[in-house]
mmCIF file of C-alpha atoms in Angstrom:
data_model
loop_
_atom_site.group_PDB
_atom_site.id
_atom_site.type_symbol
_atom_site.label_atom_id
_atom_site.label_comp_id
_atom_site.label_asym_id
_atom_site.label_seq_id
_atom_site.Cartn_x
_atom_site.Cartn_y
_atom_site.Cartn_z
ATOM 1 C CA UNK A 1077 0.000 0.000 0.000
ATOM 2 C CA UNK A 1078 1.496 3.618 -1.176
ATOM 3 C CA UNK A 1079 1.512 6.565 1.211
ATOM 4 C CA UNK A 1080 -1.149 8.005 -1.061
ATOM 5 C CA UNK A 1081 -3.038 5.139 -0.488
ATOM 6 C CA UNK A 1082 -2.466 5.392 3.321
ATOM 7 C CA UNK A 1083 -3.217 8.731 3.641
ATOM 8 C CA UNK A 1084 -6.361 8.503 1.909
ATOM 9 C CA UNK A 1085 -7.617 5.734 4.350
ATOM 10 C CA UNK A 1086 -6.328 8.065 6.882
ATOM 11 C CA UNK A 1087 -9.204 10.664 5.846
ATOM 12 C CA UNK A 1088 -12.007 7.917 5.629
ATOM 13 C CA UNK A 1089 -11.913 6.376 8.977
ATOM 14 C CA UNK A 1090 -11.188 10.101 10.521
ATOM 15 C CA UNK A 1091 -14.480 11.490 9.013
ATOM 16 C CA UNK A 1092 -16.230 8.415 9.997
ATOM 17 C CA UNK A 1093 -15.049 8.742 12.878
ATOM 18 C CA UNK A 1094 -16.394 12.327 13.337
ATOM 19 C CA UNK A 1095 -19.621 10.819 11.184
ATOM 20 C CA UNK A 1096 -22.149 11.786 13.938
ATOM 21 C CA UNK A 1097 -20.895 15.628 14.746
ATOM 22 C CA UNK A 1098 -20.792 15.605 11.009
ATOM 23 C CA UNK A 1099 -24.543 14.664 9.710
ATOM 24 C CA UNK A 1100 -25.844 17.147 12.931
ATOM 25 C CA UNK A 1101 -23.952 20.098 12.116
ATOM 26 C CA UNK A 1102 -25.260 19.660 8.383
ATOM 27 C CA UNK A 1103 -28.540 19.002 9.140
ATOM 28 C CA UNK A 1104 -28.708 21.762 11.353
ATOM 29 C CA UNK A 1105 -27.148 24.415 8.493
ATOM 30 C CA UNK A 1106 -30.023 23.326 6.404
ATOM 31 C CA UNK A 1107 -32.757 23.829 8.494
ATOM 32 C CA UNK A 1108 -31.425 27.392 9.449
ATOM 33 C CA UNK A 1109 -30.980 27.903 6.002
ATOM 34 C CA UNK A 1110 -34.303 26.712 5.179
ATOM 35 C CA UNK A 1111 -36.030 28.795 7.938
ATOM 36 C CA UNK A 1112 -33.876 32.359 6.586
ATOM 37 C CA UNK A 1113 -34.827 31.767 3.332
ATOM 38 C CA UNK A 1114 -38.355 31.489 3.986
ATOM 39 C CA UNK A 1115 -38.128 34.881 5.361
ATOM 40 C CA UNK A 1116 -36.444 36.458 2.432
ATOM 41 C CA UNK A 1117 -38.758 38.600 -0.017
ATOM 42 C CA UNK A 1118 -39.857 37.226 -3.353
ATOM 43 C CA UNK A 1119 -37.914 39.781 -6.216
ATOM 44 C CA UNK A 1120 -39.732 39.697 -9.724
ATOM 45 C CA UNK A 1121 -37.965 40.047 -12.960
ATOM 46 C CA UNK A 1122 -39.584 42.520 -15.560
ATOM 47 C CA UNK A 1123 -37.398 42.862 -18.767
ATOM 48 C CA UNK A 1124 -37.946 45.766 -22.057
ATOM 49 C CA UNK A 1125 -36.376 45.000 -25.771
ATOM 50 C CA UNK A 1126 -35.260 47.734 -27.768
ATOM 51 C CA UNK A 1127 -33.007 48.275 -31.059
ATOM 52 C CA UNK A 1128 -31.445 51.523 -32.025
ATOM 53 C CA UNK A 1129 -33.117 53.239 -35.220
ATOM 54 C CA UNK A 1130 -30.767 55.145 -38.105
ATOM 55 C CA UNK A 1131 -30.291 58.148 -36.694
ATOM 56 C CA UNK A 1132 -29.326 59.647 -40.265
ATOM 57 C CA UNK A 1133 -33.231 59.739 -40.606
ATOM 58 C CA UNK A 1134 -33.267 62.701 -38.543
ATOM 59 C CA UNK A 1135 -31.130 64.202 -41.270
ATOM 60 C CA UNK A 1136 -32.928 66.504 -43.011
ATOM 61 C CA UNK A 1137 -31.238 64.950 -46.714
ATOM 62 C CA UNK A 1138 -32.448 61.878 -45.448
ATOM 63 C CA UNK A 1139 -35.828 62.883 -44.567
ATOM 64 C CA UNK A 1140 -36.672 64.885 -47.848
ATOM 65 C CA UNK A 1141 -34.399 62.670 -50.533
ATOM 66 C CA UNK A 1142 -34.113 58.787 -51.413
ATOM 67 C CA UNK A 1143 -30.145 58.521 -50.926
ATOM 68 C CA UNK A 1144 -27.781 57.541 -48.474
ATOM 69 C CA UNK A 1145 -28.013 55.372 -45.642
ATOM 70 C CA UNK A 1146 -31.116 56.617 -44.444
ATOM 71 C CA UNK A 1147 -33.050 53.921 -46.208
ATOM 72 C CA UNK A 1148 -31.914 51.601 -43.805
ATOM 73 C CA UNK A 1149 -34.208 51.757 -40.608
ATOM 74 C CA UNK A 1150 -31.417 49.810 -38.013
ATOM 75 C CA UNK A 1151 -28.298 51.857 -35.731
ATOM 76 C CA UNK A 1152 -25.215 50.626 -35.928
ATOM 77 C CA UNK A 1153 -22.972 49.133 -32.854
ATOM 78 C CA UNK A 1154 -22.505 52.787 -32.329
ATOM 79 C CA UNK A 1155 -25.692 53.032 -31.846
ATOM 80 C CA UNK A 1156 -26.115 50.856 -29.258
ATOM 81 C CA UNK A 1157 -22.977 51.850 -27.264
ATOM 82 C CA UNK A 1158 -24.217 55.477 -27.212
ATOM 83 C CA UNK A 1159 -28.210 54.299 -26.192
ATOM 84 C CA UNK A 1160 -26.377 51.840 -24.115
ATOM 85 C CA UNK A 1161 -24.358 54.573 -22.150
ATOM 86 C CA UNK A 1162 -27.985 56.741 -21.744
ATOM 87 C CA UNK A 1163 -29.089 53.632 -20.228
ATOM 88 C CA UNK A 1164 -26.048 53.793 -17.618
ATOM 89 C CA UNK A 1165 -26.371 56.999 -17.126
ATOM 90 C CA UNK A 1166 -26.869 58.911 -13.791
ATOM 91 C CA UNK A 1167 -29.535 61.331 -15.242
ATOM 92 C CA UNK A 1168 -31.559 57.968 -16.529
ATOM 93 C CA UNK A 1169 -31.091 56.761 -12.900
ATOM 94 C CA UNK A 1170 -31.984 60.044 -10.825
ATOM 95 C CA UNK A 1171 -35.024 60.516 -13.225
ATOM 96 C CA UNK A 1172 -36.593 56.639 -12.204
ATOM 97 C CA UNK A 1173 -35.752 57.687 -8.615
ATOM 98 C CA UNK A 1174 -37.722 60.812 -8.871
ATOM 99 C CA UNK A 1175 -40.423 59.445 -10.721
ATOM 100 C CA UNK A 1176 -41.321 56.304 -8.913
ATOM 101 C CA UNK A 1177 -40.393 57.565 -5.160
ATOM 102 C CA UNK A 1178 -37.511 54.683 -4.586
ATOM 103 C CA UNK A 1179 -36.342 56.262 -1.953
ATOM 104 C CA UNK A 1180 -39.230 55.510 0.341
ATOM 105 C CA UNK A 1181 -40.219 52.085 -1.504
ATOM 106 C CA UNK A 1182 -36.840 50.851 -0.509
ATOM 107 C CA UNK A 1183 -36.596 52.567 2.747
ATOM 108 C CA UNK A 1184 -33.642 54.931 2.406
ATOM 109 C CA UNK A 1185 -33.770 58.291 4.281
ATOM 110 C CA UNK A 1186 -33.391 60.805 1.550
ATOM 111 C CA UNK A 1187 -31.735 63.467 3.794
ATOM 112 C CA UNK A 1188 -29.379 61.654 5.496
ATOM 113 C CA UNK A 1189 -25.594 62.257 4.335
ATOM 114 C CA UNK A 1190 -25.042 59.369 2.241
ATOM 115 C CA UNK A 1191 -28.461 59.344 0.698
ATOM 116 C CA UNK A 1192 -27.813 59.611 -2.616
ATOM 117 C CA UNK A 1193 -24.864 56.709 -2.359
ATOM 118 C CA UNK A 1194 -27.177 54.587 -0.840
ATOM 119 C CA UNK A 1195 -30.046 54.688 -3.043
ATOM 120 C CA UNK A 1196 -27.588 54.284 -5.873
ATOM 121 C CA UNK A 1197 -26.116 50.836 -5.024
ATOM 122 C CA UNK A 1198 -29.538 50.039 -4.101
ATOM 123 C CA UNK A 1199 -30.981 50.941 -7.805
ATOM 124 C CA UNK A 1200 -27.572 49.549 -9.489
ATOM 125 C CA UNK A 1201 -28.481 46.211 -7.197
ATOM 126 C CA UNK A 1202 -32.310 46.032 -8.904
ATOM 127 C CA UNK A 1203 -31.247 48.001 -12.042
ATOM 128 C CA UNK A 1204 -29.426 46.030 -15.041
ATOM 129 C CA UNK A 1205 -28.879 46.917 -18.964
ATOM 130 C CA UNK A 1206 -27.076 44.776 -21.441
ATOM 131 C CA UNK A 1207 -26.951 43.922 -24.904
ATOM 132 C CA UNK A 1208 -28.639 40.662 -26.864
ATOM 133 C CA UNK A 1209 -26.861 38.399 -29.095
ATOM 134 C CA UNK A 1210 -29.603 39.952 -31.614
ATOM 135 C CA UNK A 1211 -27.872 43.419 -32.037
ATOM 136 C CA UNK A 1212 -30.411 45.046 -29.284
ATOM 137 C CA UNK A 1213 -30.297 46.174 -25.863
ATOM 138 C CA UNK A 1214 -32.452 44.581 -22.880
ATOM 139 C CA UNK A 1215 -33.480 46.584 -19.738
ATOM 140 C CA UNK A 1216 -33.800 44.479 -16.738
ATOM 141 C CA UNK A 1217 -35.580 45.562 -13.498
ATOM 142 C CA UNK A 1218 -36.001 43.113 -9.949
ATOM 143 C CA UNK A 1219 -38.405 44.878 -7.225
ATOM 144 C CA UNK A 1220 -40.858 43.011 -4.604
ATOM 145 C CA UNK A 1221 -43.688 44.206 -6.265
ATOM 146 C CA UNK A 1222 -43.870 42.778 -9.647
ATOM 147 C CA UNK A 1223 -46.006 45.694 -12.024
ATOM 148 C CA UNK A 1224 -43.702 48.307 -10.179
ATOM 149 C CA UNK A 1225 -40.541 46.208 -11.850
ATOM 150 C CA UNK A 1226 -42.687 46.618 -14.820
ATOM 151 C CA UNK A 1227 -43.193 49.699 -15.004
ATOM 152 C CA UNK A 1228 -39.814 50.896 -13.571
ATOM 153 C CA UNK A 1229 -38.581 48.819 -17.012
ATOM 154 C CA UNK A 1230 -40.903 50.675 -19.437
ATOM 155 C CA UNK A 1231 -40.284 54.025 -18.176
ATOM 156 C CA UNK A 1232 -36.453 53.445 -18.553
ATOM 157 C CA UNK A 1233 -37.214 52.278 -22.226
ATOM 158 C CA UNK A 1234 -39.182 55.541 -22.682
ATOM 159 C CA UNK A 1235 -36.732 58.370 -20.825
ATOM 160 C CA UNK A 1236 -33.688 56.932 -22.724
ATOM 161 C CA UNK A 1237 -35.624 57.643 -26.224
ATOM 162 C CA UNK A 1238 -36.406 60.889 -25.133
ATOM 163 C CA UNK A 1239 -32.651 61.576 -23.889
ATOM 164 C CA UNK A 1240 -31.252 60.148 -27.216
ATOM 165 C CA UNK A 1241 -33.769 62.337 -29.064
ATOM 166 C CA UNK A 1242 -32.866 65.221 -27.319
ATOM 167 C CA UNK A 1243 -29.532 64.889 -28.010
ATOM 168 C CA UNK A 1244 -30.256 64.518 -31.738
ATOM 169 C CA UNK A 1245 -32.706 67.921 -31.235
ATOM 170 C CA UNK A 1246 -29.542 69.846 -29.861
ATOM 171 C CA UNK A 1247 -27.713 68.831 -32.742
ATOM 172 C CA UNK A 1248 -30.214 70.158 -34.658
ATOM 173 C CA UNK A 1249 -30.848 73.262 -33.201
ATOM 174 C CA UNK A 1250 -27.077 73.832 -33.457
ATOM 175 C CA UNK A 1251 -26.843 73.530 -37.273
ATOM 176 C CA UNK A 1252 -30.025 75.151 -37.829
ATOM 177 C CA UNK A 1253 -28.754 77.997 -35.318
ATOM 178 C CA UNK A 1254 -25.248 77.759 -37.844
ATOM 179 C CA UNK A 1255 -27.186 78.334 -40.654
ATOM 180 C CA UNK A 1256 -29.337 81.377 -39.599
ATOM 181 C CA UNK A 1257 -25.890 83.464 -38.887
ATOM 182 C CA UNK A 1258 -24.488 82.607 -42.018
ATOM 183 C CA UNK A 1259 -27.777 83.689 -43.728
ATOM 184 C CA UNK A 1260 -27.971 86.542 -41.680
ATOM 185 C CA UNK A 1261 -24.203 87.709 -42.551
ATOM 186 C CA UNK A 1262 -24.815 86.729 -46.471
ATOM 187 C CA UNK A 1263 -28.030 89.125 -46.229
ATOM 188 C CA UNK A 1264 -26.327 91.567 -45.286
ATOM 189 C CA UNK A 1265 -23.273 91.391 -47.991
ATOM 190 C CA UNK A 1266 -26.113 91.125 -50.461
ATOM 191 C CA UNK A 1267 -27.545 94.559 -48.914
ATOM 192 C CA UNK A 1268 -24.363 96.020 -49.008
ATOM 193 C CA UNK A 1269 -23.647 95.735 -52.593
ATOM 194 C CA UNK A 1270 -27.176 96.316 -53.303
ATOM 195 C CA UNK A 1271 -26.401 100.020 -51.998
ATOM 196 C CA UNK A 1272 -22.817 100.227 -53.718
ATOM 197 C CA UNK A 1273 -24.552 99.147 -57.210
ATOM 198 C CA UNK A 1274 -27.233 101.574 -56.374
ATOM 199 C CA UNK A 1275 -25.004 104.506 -55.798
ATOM 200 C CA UNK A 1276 -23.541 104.110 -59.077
ATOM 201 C CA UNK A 1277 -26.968 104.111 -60.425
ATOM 202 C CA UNK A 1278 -27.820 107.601 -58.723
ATOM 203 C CA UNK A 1279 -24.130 108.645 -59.906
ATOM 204 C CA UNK A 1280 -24.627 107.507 -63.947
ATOM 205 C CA UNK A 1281 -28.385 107.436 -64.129
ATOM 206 C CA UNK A 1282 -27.620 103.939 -65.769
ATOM 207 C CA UNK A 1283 -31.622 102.533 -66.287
ATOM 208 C CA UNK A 1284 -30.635 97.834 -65.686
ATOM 209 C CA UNK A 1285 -27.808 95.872 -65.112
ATOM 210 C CA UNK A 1286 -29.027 94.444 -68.034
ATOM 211 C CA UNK A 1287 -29.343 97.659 -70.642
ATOM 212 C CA UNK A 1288 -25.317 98.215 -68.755
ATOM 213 C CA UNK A 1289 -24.126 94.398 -70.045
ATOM 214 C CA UNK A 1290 -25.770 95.247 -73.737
ATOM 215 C CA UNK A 1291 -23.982 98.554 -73.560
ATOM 216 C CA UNK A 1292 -20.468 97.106 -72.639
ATOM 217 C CA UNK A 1293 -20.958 94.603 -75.605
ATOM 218 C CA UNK A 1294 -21.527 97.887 -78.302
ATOM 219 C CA UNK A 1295 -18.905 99.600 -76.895
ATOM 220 C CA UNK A 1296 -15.870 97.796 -77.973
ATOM 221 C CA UNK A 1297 -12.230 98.247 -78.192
ATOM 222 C CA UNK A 1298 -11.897 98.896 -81.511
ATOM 223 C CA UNK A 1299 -14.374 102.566 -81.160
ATOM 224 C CA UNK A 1300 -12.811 105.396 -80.755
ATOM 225 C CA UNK A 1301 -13.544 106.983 -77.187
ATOM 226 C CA UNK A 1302 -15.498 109.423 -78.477
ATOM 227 C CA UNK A 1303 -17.298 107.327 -80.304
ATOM 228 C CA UNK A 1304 -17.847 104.983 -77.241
ATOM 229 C CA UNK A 1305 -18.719 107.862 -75.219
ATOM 230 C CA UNK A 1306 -21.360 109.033 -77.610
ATOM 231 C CA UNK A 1307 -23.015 106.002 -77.961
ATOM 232 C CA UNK A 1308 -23.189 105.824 -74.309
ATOM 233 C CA UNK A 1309 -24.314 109.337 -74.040
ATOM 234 C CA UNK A 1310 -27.360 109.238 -76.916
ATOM 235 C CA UNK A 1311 -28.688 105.820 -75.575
ATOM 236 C CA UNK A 1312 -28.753 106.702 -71.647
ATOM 237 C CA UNK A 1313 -28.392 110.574 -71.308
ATOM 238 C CA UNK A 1314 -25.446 109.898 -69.340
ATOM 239 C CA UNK A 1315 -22.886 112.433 -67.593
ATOM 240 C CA UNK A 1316 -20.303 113.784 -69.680
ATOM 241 C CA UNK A 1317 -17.846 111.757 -67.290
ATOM 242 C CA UNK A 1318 -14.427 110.576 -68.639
ATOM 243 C CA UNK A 1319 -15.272 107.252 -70.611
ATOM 244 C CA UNK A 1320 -12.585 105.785 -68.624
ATOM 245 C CA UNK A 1321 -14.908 106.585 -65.261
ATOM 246 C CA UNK A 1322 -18.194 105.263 -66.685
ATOM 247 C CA UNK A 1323 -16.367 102.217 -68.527
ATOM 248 C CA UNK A 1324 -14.883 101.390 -64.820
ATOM 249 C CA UNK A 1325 -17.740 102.064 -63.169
ATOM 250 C CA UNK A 1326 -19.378 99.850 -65.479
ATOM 251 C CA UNK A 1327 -17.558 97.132 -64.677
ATOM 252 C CA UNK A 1328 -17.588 97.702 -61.278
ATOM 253 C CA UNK A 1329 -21.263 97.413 -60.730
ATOM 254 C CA UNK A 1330 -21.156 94.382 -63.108
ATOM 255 C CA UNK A 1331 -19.105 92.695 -60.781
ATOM 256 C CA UNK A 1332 -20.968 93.560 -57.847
ATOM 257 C CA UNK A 1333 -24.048 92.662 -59.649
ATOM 258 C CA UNK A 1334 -22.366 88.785 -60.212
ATOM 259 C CA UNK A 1335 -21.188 88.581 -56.853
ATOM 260 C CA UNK A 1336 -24.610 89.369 -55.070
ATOM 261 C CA UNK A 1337 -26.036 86.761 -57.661
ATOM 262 C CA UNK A 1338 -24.347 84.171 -56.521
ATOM 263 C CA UNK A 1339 -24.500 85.583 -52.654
ATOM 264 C CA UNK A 1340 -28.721 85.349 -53.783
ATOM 265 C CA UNK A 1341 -28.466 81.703 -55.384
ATOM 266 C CA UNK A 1342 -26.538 80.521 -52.213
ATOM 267 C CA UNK A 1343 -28.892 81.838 -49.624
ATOM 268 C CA UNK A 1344 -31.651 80.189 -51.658
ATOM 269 C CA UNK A 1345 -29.299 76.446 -50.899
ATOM 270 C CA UNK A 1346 -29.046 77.643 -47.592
ATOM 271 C CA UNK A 1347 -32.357 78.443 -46.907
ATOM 272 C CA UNK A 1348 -33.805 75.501 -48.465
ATOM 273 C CA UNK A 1349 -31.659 73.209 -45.956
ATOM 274 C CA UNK A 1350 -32.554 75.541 -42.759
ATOM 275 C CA UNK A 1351 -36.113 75.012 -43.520
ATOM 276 C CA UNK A 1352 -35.560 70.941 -43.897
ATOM 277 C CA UNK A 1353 -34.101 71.204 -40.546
ATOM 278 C CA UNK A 1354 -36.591 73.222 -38.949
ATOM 279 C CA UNK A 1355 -39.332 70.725 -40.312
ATOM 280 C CA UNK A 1356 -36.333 67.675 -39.072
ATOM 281 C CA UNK A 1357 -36.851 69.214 -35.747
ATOM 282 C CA UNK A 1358 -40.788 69.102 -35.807
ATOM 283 C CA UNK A 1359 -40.799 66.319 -36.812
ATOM 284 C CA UNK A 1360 -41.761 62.894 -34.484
ATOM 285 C CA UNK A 1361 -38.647 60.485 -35.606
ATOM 286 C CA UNK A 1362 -37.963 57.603 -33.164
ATOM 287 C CA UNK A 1363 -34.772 57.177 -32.234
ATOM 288 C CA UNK A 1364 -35.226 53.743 -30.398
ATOM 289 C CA UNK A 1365 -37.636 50.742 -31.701
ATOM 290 C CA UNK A 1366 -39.248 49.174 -28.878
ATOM 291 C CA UNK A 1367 -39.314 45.302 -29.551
ATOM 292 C CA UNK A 1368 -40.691 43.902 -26.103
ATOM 293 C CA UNK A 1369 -42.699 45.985 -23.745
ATOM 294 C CA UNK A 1370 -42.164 44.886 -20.291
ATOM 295 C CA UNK A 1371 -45.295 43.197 -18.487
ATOM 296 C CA UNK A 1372 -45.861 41.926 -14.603
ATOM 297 C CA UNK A 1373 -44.021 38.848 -14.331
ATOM 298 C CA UNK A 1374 -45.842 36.143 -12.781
ATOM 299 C CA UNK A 1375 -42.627 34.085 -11.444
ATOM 300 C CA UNK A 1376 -40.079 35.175 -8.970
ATOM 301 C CA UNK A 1377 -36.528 35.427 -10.215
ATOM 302 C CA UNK A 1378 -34.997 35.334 -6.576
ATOM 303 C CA UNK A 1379 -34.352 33.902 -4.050
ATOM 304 C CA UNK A 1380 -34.306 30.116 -5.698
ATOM 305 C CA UNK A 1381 -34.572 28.298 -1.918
ATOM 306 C CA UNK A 1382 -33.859 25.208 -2.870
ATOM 307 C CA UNK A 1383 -30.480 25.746 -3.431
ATOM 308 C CA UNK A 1384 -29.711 28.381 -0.481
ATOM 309 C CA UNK A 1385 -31.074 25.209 1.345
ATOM 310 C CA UNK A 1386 -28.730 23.339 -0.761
ATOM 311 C CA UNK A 1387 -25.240 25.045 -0.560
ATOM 312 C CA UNK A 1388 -25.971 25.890 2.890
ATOM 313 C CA UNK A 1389 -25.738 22.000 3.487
ATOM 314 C CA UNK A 1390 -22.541 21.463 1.278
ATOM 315 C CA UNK A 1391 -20.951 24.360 2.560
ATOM 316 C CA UNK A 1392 -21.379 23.147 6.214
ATOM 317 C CA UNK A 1393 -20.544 19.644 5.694
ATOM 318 C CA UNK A 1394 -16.996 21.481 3.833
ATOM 319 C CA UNK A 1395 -15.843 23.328 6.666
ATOM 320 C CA UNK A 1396 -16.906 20.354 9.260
ATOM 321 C CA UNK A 1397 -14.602 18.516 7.514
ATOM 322 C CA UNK A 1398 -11.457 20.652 7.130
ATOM 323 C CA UNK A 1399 -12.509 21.538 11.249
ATOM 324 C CA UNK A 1400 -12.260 18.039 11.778
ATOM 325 C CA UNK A 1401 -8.819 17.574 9.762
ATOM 326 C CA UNK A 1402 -7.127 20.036 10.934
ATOM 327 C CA UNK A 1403 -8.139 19.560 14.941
ATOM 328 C CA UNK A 1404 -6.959 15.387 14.407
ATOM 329 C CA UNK A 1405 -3.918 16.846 12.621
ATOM 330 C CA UNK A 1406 -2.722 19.009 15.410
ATOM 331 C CA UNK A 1407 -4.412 17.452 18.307
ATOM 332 C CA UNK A 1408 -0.986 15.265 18.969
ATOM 333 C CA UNK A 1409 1.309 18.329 19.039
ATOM 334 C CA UNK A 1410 2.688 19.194 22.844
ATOM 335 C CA UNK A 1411 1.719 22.932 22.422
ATOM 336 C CA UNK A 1412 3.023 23.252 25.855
ATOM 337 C CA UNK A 1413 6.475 21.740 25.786
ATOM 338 C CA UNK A 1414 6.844 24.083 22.666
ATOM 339 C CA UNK A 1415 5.863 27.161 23.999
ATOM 340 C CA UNK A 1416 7.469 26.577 27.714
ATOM 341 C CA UNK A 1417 10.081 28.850 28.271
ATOM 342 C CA UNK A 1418 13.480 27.122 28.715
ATOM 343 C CA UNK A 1419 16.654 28.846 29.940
ATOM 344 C CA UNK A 1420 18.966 26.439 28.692
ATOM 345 C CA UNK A 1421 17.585 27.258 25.296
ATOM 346 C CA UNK A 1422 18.210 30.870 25.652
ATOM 347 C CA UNK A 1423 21.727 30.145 27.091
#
């Protein structure tokens, strides 16, 4: 027979030996464990389902044209890590406390010093969110009373789509905020060539831009001056101003007249995209798909008795045994001869 052997003969008869102490203490761990757990409340489960919609369909080129990826109703992962961080977040959880008056239902003082810790492990505790192998995200609430879990899980669903659309509205706001400055400056360069163009009307008496353009076209380089300056003169009654000055001033206003028309084209593309973003912001665009609604459980997810009964029994019957092992294994030691003080030893 092999030490191995030996020793594990050893451990039989020793735990047989203890067999009696062993099957009490055991017994007696399950029946307290039976008796606590019949004491611990009943927690109910209530889970919500949700996907992440395209938010490029609050784009207002998504909204008003056929291209890009707005066709596609689904988020991305991005998507769901940004809903997924709403759903973590300590506005989501101060809002549910607020709204559903946790603080009382789970007993916490709300002015004492550590309130607000306190009711936050206690909401983290009942309070889960996590993602599917589906590409959504589930909400997960435990409470004593079942349609509170419910609801708790429903409302949660409904604040983060409302945080995630606000976000979206901000953004928004922001570019359609962008926009009305840069119309707002481009308005104003149109006004202020509008005055230069009409101060060298007064000046000339020119009648249109467009009489000014046929004009420049007669007068070309290869007239004389005069002759230039007297076509000028018997078409328009102009000024008897240099040539030169009415030839530059000509050109002049042309220029300005080209540069406010594309200035006026330009706030017409601008405009057109402010007023797709006001309607984006009217309009009622989901950010979230609800798949599941949560609804009263009927079944308690916790505490499962049976096997606090259970590992209360194993557990006890464990440490028995390692109790018992290690009391045989050092019961033969002379503690006192080793800890008597000798002099000779100290000599």
């Amino acid at each position: 027979m092999t030490s191995t052997d030996t020793s594990l003969l050893s451990l039989v008869k020793t735990i047989y030996h203890w067999r009696k102490p062993l099957i009490i203490v055991s017994i007696a761990a399950i029946v307290l464990a039976a008796v606590i757990s019949l004491f611990l409340p009943n927690y109910y489960k209530a889970f919500s389902k949700f996907i992440p919609s395209n938010p490029s369909q609050t784009m207002p080129n998504m909204i008003f044209t056929n291209g890009g990826g707005g066709n596609i109703p689904f988020g991305t992962s991005d998507d769901l890590d940004r809903l997924q961080n709403i759903a973590g977040s300590g506005e989501l959880a101060g809002y549910l406390i607020a709204k559903f008056g946790l603080y009382k239902h789970y007993g916490i003082d709300s002015t004492g010093d550590r309130a607000a810790y306190y009711i936050g492990l206690k909401f983290s505790k009942n309070y889960s969110i996590s993602k599917d192998e589906y590409g959504g995200l589930e909400v997960a609430v435990e409470d004593t009373d079942p349609k509170l879990a419910a609801d708790i899980a429903n409302a949660a669903v409904e604040q983060i789509a409302k945080i995630d659309r606000s976000l979206s509205i901000a953004n928004l706001q922001a570019m359609a905020t962008a926009f009305e400055k840069t119309m707002a400056r481009a308005g104003n360069d149109r006004d202020s060539l509008s005055k230069a163009i009409n101060k060298i009307n007064r000046r000339y008496r020119y009648p249109s831009i467009a009489l000014r353009r046929e004009l420049l076209s007669q007068a070309s380089p290869g007239m004389t001056a005069e002759a230039q300056l007297g076509m000028l003169q018997r078409a328009n009654k102009l000024s008897a101003d240099s040539l030169a000055s009415i030839i530059e001033n000509l050109y002049t206003a042309g220029a300005y007249d080209a540069i406010r028309g594309g200035i006026t084209e330009q706030m017409g593309l601008d405009k057109n995209t402010y007023l797709h973003l006001k309607a984006a912001l009217n309009a009622d665009i989901q950010t979230i798909q609800v798949v599941e609604r949560a609804v009263k459980p009927q079944v308690k997810s916790r505490p499962v008795r049976s096997v606090i009964v259970v590992g209360a029994g194993f557990a006890s019957l464990l440490l028995s045994v390692l109790g018992i092992l290690l009391f045989e294994q050092y019961s033969t030691i002379d503690w006192k001869a080793i800890t008597e003080y000798s002099p000779k030893e100290n000599g």
